[in-house]
Amino acid sequence: MKVPAIAVTPFSQKLQAPFLKNHISVLQINLGKICNLACTHCHVEASPSRTEELTDAVYQQLIQIIERFPQIKTVDLTGGAPEMMYGFRPLIKAAREHGKEAIARSNLTIYFEQGYADIPEFFANHQVRVVASLPCYLEDNVDKMRGKGVFDRSIQALQWLNRLGYGSDRDLVLDLVYNPPLPTSNQFSLAPNQQGLEAAYKAYLKEHFGIVFNSLFTITNLPIGRSKFHLQHHKLENEYSHFLESHYNSATLDHLMCRNQLSVDYLGNIYDCDFNQMENLLARSPDREVLTVAKILELGTLDVIHEIQTAAYCYGCTAGSGSSCGGSLI
Ligand code: SF4
Ligand code: SF4
C-alpha cells in the first residue's frame, strides 16, 4: 500500500499572524502566455502555441490606473514574452510619461524574431529597466533549460543592449536573473549567495563576451507550473516542499514582493503576486470579494486588500535569503 505523503505545514499557520498588505506602489502586469520559448522551469507555462493575451478593455483600464494613481512608482511588465503581447509598448509609454519606472522582463531572444528588432532601441529611448533571464553563464546549462541556441542569442542581445548604453549609462539599467537548475534527485539546494554569484557572472561575461550589467537576481524555483510537473515527474514534489519549509526564514517576510504590489492578469483579475496568479489564487478584499482592475477603478483606491493570500509554495519565497522578482530579499 502506498504511504500518503505528509503535507507541509500550512504557510498561514507558520506565520502565526495575519499577513498584511502594505501601501501599493508596484503594478505588475502579466500580459499573457505567448512566448517564443518554452523553458523547462517556466511557472507561466508559456510557449509559442499559447494565445492568451491582454484584451483591449483591460488595457484601457490599466492605462487609467497608471494615469490616476501617482502612488504607483513602478509598472512591471511580464508574460510570456511581454514584448509579443497587446498593449506592451503603449503601457510602457504611459508609465514613463507619468514618471514611473518601467520594467520589462525580457527573455532577450525575442529581439531576433521577425517584427521585434527595434525593441532594444525602444527600451533605450524610454529608459526601460530591462530584467533579463540568463539562468546560467554557461551555454550548456542555458540551452538545456531554454532550448538550443538560446545562450548564443542571449549573449548577442546583451551585447546589443550594452552598445546602446545598458549596464553603463546610469539611466539604462540591465539586470539579469538566475534560476537554479531543477533538481533530479533529493540533493536539493537553495540558490547560491546572490552577491557571490553576481561577481562570478560579471567576471565571466566581461572576460568572455565583454558584457556588463547592473545586478544579478537569484530566484528560487517555486513548485508551481512546469517546475511542479518536473518535480512530480521525478517524484520529488513533496520532498522539495519540505526542503523549502525547513529553510523558512521569517526575516524575509517584511521584504516579500506581495506586500506592496498588485499583480494583474490579461483578463484584469487581481492577485497578490505573479505566483498566485499562475495558481489562480485570487486576491480578496476584507469582505472576501475577488478584485478586478474595473472594480479598483470603481472604488477609486488601490489599497483594498487587507490580507495576502498564501499557499504552500510561499515557502519558496521565504526560504534562506528569500526570493522575489527582484532577487534575494535579505
Ligand atoms: S521562462 Fe520566460 S522565456 Fe521561458 S517560456 Fe517562460 S515566459 Fe518564456
Ligand atoms: S508566493 Fe511569494 S510573493 Fe506570492 S504570496 Fe506567497 S510569499 Fe508572497
mmCIF file of N, CA and C in Angstrom, residues 77-161:
data_model
loop_
_atom_site.group_PDB
_atom_site.id
_atom_site.type_symbol
_atom_site.label_atom_id
_atom_site.label_comp_id
_atom_site.label_asym_id
_atom_site.label_seq_id
_atom_site.Cartn_x
_atom_site.Cartn_y
_atom_site.Cartn_z
ATOM 1 N N LEU A 77 6.251 44.870 -16.377
ATOM 2 C CA LEU A 77 5.554 44.081 -17.399
ATOM 3 C C LEU A 77 6.221 42.726 -17.597
ATOM 4 N N THR A 78 5.385 41.700 -17.504
ATOM 5 C CA THR A 78 5.921 40.349 -17.629
ATOM 6 C C THR A 78 4.996 39.532 -18.510
ATOM 7 N N GLY A 79 5.293 38.231 -18.653
ATOM 8 C CA GLY A 79 4.486 37.361 -19.523
ATOM 9 C C GLY A 79 4.752 35.922 -19.144
ATOM 10 N N GLY A 80 4.837 35.089 -20.142
ATOM 11 C CA GLY A 80 5.187 35.151 -21.542
ATOM 12 C C GLY A 80 6.330 36.113 -21.858
ATOM 13 N N ALA A 81 6.450 36.331 -23.151
ATOM 14 C CA ALA A 81 7.360 37.377 -23.621
ATOM 15 C C ALA A 81 6.497 38.626 -23.741
ATOM 16 N N PRO A 82 6.621 39.570 -22.808
ATOM 17 C CA PRO A 82 5.692 40.704 -22.803
ATOM 18 C C PRO A 82 5.733 41.493 -24.108
ATOM 19 N N GLU A 83 6.918 41.514 -24.738
ATOM 20 C CA GLU A 83 7.078 42.289 -25.987
ATOM 21 C C GLU A 83 6.127 41.806 -27.079
ATOM 22 N N MET A 84 5.685 40.538 -26.997
ATOM 23 C CA MET A 84 4.863 39.951 -28.066
ATOM 24 C C MET A 84 3.379 40.252 -27.882
ATOM 25 N N MET A 85 3.023 40.877 -26.760
ATOM 26 C CA MET A 85 1.589 40.939 -26.470
ATOM 27 C C MET A 85 0.978 42.326 -26.558
ATOM 28 N N TYR A 86 -0.311 42.296 -26.750
ATOM 29 C CA TYR A 86 -1.107 43.505 -26.946
ATOM 30 C C TYR A 86 -0.867 44.492 -25.802
ATOM 31 N N GLY A 87 -0.661 45.746 -26.167
ATOM 32 C CA GLY A 87 -0.571 46.805 -25.161
ATOM 33 C C GLY A 87 0.810 47.053 -24.609
ATOM 34 N N PHE A 88 1.781 46.220 -24.994
ATOM 35 C CA PHE A 88 3.101 46.325 -24.362
ATOM 36 C C PHE A 88 3.726 47.724 -24.506
ATOM 37 N N ARG A 89 3.857 48.175 -25.741
ATOM 38 C CA ARG A 89 4.548 49.464 -25.937
ATOM 39 C C ARG A 89 3.760 50.642 -25.352
ATOM 40 N N PRO A 90 2.439 50.746 -25.615
ATOM 41 C CA PRO A 90 1.719 51.889 -25.028
ATOM 42 C C PRO A 90 1.694 51.884 -23.499
ATOM 43 N N LEU A 91 1.707 50.717 -22.883
ATOM 44 C CA LEU A 91 1.751 50.688 -21.404
ATOM 45 C C LEU A 91 3.081 51.245 -20.914
ATOM 46 N N ILE A 92 4.160 50.867 -21.602
ATOM 47 C CA ILE A 92 5.487 51.399 -21.239
ATOM 48 C C ILE A 92 5.479 52.925 -21.412
ATOM 49 N N LYS A 93 4.961 53.365 -22.546
ATOM 50 C CA LYS A 93 4.964 54.813 -22.810
ATOM 51 C C LYS A 93 4.148 55.539 -21.754
ATOM 52 N N ALA A 94 2.979 55.012 -21.408
ATOM 53 C CA ALA A 94 2.125 55.663 -20.404
ATOM 54 C C ALA A 94 2.839 55.724 -19.057
ATOM 55 N N ALA A 95 3.482 54.625 -18.692
ATOM 56 C CA ALA A 95 4.189 54.605 -17.404
ATOM 57 C C ALA A 95 5.277 55.670 -17.376
ATOM 58 N N ARG A 96 6.056 55.754 -18.441
ATOM 59 C CA ARG A 96 7.161 56.705 -18.468
ATOM 60 C C ARG A 96 6.662 58.149 -18.520
ATOM 61 N N GLU A 97 5.591 58.367 -19.283
ATOM 62 C CA GLU A 97 5.032 59.729 -19.363
ATOM 63 C C GLU A 97 4.542 60.196 -17.998
ATOM 64 N N HIS A 98 4.149 59.252 -17.139
ATOM 65 C CA HIS A 98 3.680 59.617 -15.799
ATOM 66 C C HIS A 98 4.784 59.470 -14.746
ATOM 67 N N GLY A 99 6.013 59.428 -15.211
ATOM 68 C CA GLY A 99 7.163 59.490 -14.301
ATOM 69 C C GLY A 99 7.414 58.225 -13.505
ATOM 70 N N LYS A 100 6.909 57.097 -13.993
ATOM 71 C CA LYS A 100 7.107 55.847 -13.247
ATOM 72 C C LYS A 100 8.264 55.049 -13.836
ATOM 73 N N GLU A 101 8.853 54.232 -12.994
ATOM 74 C CA GLU A 101 9.839 53.281 -13.505
ATOM 75 C C GLU A 101 9.082 52.231 -14.319
ATOM 76 N N ALA A 102 9.610 51.906 -15.505
ATOM 77 C CA ALA A 102 9.003 50.837 -16.308
ATOM 78 C C ALA A 102 9.985 49.683 -16.385
ATOM 79 N N ILE A 103 9.505 48.495 -16.011
ATOM 80 C CA ILE A 103 10.357 47.300 -16.073
ATOM 81 C C ILE A 103 9.811 46.377 -17.149
ATOM 82 N N ALA A 104 10.698 45.848 -17.979
ATOM 83 C CA ALA A 104 10.300 44.798 -18.925
ATOM 84 C C ALA A 104 11.089 43.545 -18.580
ATOM 85 N N ARG A 105 10.379 42.461 -18.336
ATOM 86 C CA ARG A 105 11.036 41.175 -18.061
ATOM 87 C C ARG A 105 11.198 40.464 -19.394
ATOM 88 N N SER A 106 12.411 40.486 -19.881
ATOM 89 C CA SER A 106 12.676 40.108 -21.266
ATOM 90 C C SER A 106 13.482 38.813 -21.340
ATOM 91 N N ASN A 107 13.124 37.961 -22.304
ATOM 92 C CA ASN A 107 13.928 36.739 -22.473
ATOM 93 C C ASN A 107 15.083 36.959 -23.447
ATOM 94 N N LEU A 108 15.272 38.169 -23.924
ATOM 95 C CA LEU A 108 16.381 38.584 -24.803
ATOM 96 C C LEU A 108 16.293 38.042 -26.226
ATOM 97 N N THR A 109 15.932 36.791 -26.381
ATOM 98 C CA THR A 109 15.951 36.163 -27.712
ATOM 99 C C THR A 109 14.868 36.739 -28.616
ATOM 100 N N ILE A 110 13.869 37.358 -28.047
ATOM 101 C CA ILE A 110 12.753 37.887 -28.829
ATOM 102 C C ILE A 110 13.224 38.953 -29.826
ATOM 103 N N TYR A 111 14.346 39.643 -29.522
ATOM 104 C CA TYR A 111 14.821 40.705 -30.417
ATOM 105 C C TYR A 111 15.218 40.164 -31.792
ATOM 106 N N PHE A 112 15.428 38.846 -31.859
ATOM 107 C CA PHE A 112 15.855 38.257 -33.139
ATOM 108 C C PHE A 112 14.686 37.647 -33.909
ATOM 109 N N GLU A 113 13.491 37.771 -33.355
ATOM 110 C CA GLU A 113 12.310 37.280 -34.075
ATOM 111 C C GLU A 113 11.787 38.399 -34.971
ATOM 112 N N GLN A 114 11.119 37.988 -36.050
ATOM 113 C CA GLN A 114 10.612 38.964 -37.016
ATOM 114 C C GLN A 114 9.633 39.934 -36.349
ATOM 115 N N GLY A 115 9.885 41.242 -36.558
ATOM 116 C CA GLY A 115 8.970 42.262 -36.030
ATOM 117 C C GLY A 115 9.397 42.836 -34.683
ATOM 118 N N TYR A 116 10.504 42.325 -34.112
ATOM 119 C CA TYR A 116 10.899 42.794 -32.772
ATOM 120 C C TYR A 116 12.317 43.379 -32.736
ATOM 121 N N ALA A 117 12.904 43.597 -33.904
ATOM 122 C CA ALA A 117 14.300 44.052 -33.944
ATOM 123 C C ALA A 117 14.474 45.467 -33.397
ATOM 124 N N ASP A 118 13.384 46.233 -33.309
ATOM 125 C CA ASP A 118 13.534 47.598 -32.793
ATOM 126 C C ASP A 118 13.300 47.672 -31.276
ATOM 127 N N ILE A 119 13.075 46.532 -30.646
ATOM 128 C CA ILE A 119 12.780 46.546 -29.201
ATOM 129 C C ILE A 119 13.935 47.123 -28.370
ATOM 130 N N PRO A 120 15.196 46.719 -28.599
ATOM 131 C CA PRO A 120 16.265 47.295 -27.772
ATOM 132 C C PRO A 120 16.298 48.827 -27.846
ATOM 133 N N GLU A 121 16.132 49.387 -29.051
ATOM 134 C CA GLU A 121 16.134 50.855 -29.195
ATOM 135 C C GLU A 121 14.925 51.451 -28.483
ATOM 136 N N PHE A 122 13.787 50.776 -28.609
ATOM 137 C CA PHE A 122 12.583 51.245 -27.918
ATOM 138 C C PHE A 122 12.844 51.294 -26.400
ATOM 139 N N PHE A 123 13.449 50.258 -25.879
ATOM 140 C CA PHE A 123 13.776 50.228 -24.443
ATOM 141 C C PHE A 123 14.673 51.410 -24.070
ATOM 142 N N ALA A 124 15.726 51.595 -24.870
ATOM 143 C CA ALA A 124 16.679 52.663 -24.550
ATOM 144 C C ALA A 124 16.007 54.031 -24.635
ATOM 145 N N ASN A 125 15.209 54.239 -25.669
ATOM 146 C CA ASN A 125 14.555 55.545 -25.849
ATOM 147 C C ASN A 125 13.625 55.882 -24.688
ATOM 148 N N HIS A 126 13.042 54.856 -24.079
ATOM 149 C CA HIS A 126 12.105 55.102 -22.967
ATOM 150 C C HIS A 126 12.710 54.777 -21.605
ATOM 151 N N GLN A 127 13.994 54.559 -21.585
ATOM 152 C CA GLN A 127 14.723 54.240 -20.342
ATOM 153 C C GLN A 127 14.009 53.154 -19.549
ATOM 154 N N VAL A 128 13.674 52.095 -20.259
ATOM 155 C CA VAL A 128 13.029 50.946 -19.618
ATOM 156 C C VAL A 128 14.094 50.150 -18.878
ATOM 157 N N ARG A 129 13.788 49.748 -17.674
ATOM 158 C CA ARG A 129 14.710 48.871 -16.951
ATOM 159 C C ARG A 129 14.491 47.445 -17.473
ATOM 160 N N VAL A 130 15.549 46.842 -17.982
ATOM 161 C CA VAL A 130 15.426 45.506 -18.571
ATOM 162 C C VAL A 130 15.888 44.473 -17.536
ATOM 163 N N VAL A 131 14.984 43.552 -17.233
ATOM 164 C CA VAL A 131 15.327 42.442 -16.341
ATOM 165 C C VAL A 131 15.296 41.184 -17.202
ATOM 166 N N ALA A 132 16.468 40.645 -17.455
ATOM 167 C CA ALA A 132 16.604 39.605 -18.476
ATOM 168 C C ALA A 132 16.982 38.265 -17.857
ATOM 169 N N SER A 133 16.335 37.230 -18.356
ATOM 170 C CA SER A 133 16.664 35.892 -17.830
ATOM 171 C C SER A 133 17.941 35.367 -18.468
ATOM 172 N N LEU A 134 18.845 34.930 -17.632
ATOM 173 C CA LEU A 134 20.025 34.192 -18.101
ATOM 174 C C LEU A 134 20.360 33.207 -16.974
ATOM 175 N N PRO A 135 19.679 32.033 -16.992
ATOM 176 C CA PRO A 135 19.746 31.161 -15.815
ATOM 177 C C PRO A 135 21.132 30.625 -15.492
ATOM 178 N N CYS A 136 22.080 30.824 -16.381
ATOM 179 C CA CYS A 136 23.460 30.438 -16.060
ATOM 180 C C CYS A 136 24.365 31.187 -17.032
ATOM 181 N N TYR A 137 25.658 31.319 -16.704
ATOM 182 C CA TYR A 137 26.544 31.960 -17.677
ATOM 183 C C TYR A 137 27.235 30.915 -18.548
ATOM 184 N N LEU A 138 26.831 29.654 -18.405
ATOM 185 C CA LEU A 138 27.417 28.597 -19.233
ATOM 186 C C LEU A 138 26.401 28.117 -20.265
ATOM 187 N N GLU A 139 26.855 27.985 -21.507
ATOM 188 C CA GLU A 139 25.979 27.699 -22.648
ATOM 189 C C GLU A 139 25.144 26.434 -22.456
ATOM 190 N N ASP A 140 25.793 25.358 -22.026
ATOM 191 C CA ASP A 140 25.104 24.063 -21.906
ATOM 192 C C ASP A 140 23.893 24.148 -20.999
ATOM 193 N N ASN A 141 24.112 24.771 -19.816
ATOM 194 C CA ASN A 141 23.033 24.842 -18.827
ATOM 195 C C ASN A 141 21.864 25.674 -19.340
ATOM 196 N N VAL A 142 22.160 26.784 -20.005
ATOM 197 C CA VAL A 142 21.090 27.651 -20.512
ATOM 198 C C VAL A 142 20.313 26.919 -21.600
ATOM 199 N N ASP A 143 21.024 26.292 -22.531
ATOM 200 C CA ASP A 143 20.335 25.627 -23.649
ATOM 201 C C ASP A 143 19.505 24.442 -23.170
ATOM 202 N N LYS A 144 19.959 23.780 -22.105
ATOM 203 C CA LYS A 144 19.170 22.662 -21.558
ATOM 204 C C LYS A 144 17.833 23.167 -21.014
ATOM 205 N N MET A 145 17.859 24.309 -20.328
ATOM 206 C CA MET A 145 16.642 24.845 -19.704
ATOM 207 C C MET A 145 15.744 25.555 -20.702
ATOM 208 N N ARG A 146 16.356 26.215 -21.698
ATOM 209 C CA ARG A 146 15.588 27.154 -22.509
ATOM 210 C C ARG A 146 15.504 26.801 -23.982
ATOM 211 N N GLY A 147 16.341 25.877 -24.430
ATOM 212 C CA GLY A 147 16.295 25.481 -25.843
ATOM 213 C C GLY A 147 17.610 25.775 -26.547
ATOM 214 N N LYS A 148 17.862 24.993 -27.590
ATOM 215 C CA LYS A 148 19.132 25.087 -28.322
ATOM 216 C C LYS A 148 19.318 26.483 -28.943
ATOM 217 N N GLY A 149 20.502 27.027 -28.779
ATOM 218 C CA GLY A 149 20.813 28.318 -29.409
ATOM 219 C C GLY A 149 20.407 29.520 -28.565
ATOM 220 N N VAL A 150 19.709 29.280 -27.453
ATOM 221 C CA VAL A 150 19.222 30.413 -26.648
ATOM 222 C C VAL A 150 20.388 31.164 -26.008
ATOM 223 N N PHE A 151 21.408 30.430 -25.571
ATOM 224 C CA PHE A 151 22.538 31.099 -24.926
ATOM 225 C C PHE A 151 23.206 32.076 -25.902
ATOM 226 N N ASP A 152 23.495 31.591 -27.116
ATOM 227 C CA ASP A 152 24.158 32.435 -28.126
ATOM 228 C C ASP A 152 23.358 33.704 -28.396
ATOM 229 N N ARG A 153 22.052 33.527 -28.602
ATOM 230 C CA ARG A 153 21.216 34.700 -28.908
ATOM 231 C C ARG A 153 21.135 35.626 -27.692
ATOM 232 N N SER A 154 21.125 35.066 -26.498
ATOM 233 C CA SER A 154 21.074 35.902 -25.292
ATOM 234 C C SER A 154 22.341 36.747 -25.186
ATOM 235 N N ILE A 155 23.478 36.129 -25.488
ATOM 236 C CA ILE A 155 24.752 36.858 -25.434
ATOM 237 C C ILE A 155 24.750 38.004 -26.452
ATOM 238 N N GLN A 156 24.285 37.686 -27.665
ATOM 239 C CA GLN A 156 24.228 38.744 -28.699
ATOM 240 C C GLN A 156 23.290 39.871 -28.279
ATOM 241 N N ALA A 157 22.184 39.512 -27.648
ATOM 242 C CA ALA A 157 21.218 40.522 -27.212
ATOM 243 C C ALA A 157 21.817 41.402 -26.110
ATOM 244 N N LEU A 158 22.552 40.785 -25.188
ATOM 245 C CA LEU A 158 23.171 41.569 -24.111
ATOM 246 C C LEU A 158 24.222 42.522 -24.686
ATOM 247 N N GLN A 159 24.975 42.035 -25.675
ATOM 248 C CA GLN A 159 25.980 42.911 -26.312
ATOM 249 C C GLN A 159 25.287 44.076 -27.021
ATOM 250 N N TRP A 160 24.158 43.802 -27.622
ATOM 251 C CA TRP A 160 23.359 44.826 -28.309
ATOM 252 C C TRP A 160 22.897 45.882 -27.285
ATOM 253 N N LEU A 161 22.350 45.408 -26.179
ATOM 254 C CA LEU A 161 21.895 46.342 -25.127
ATOM 255 C C LEU A 161 23.078 47.164 -24.603
#
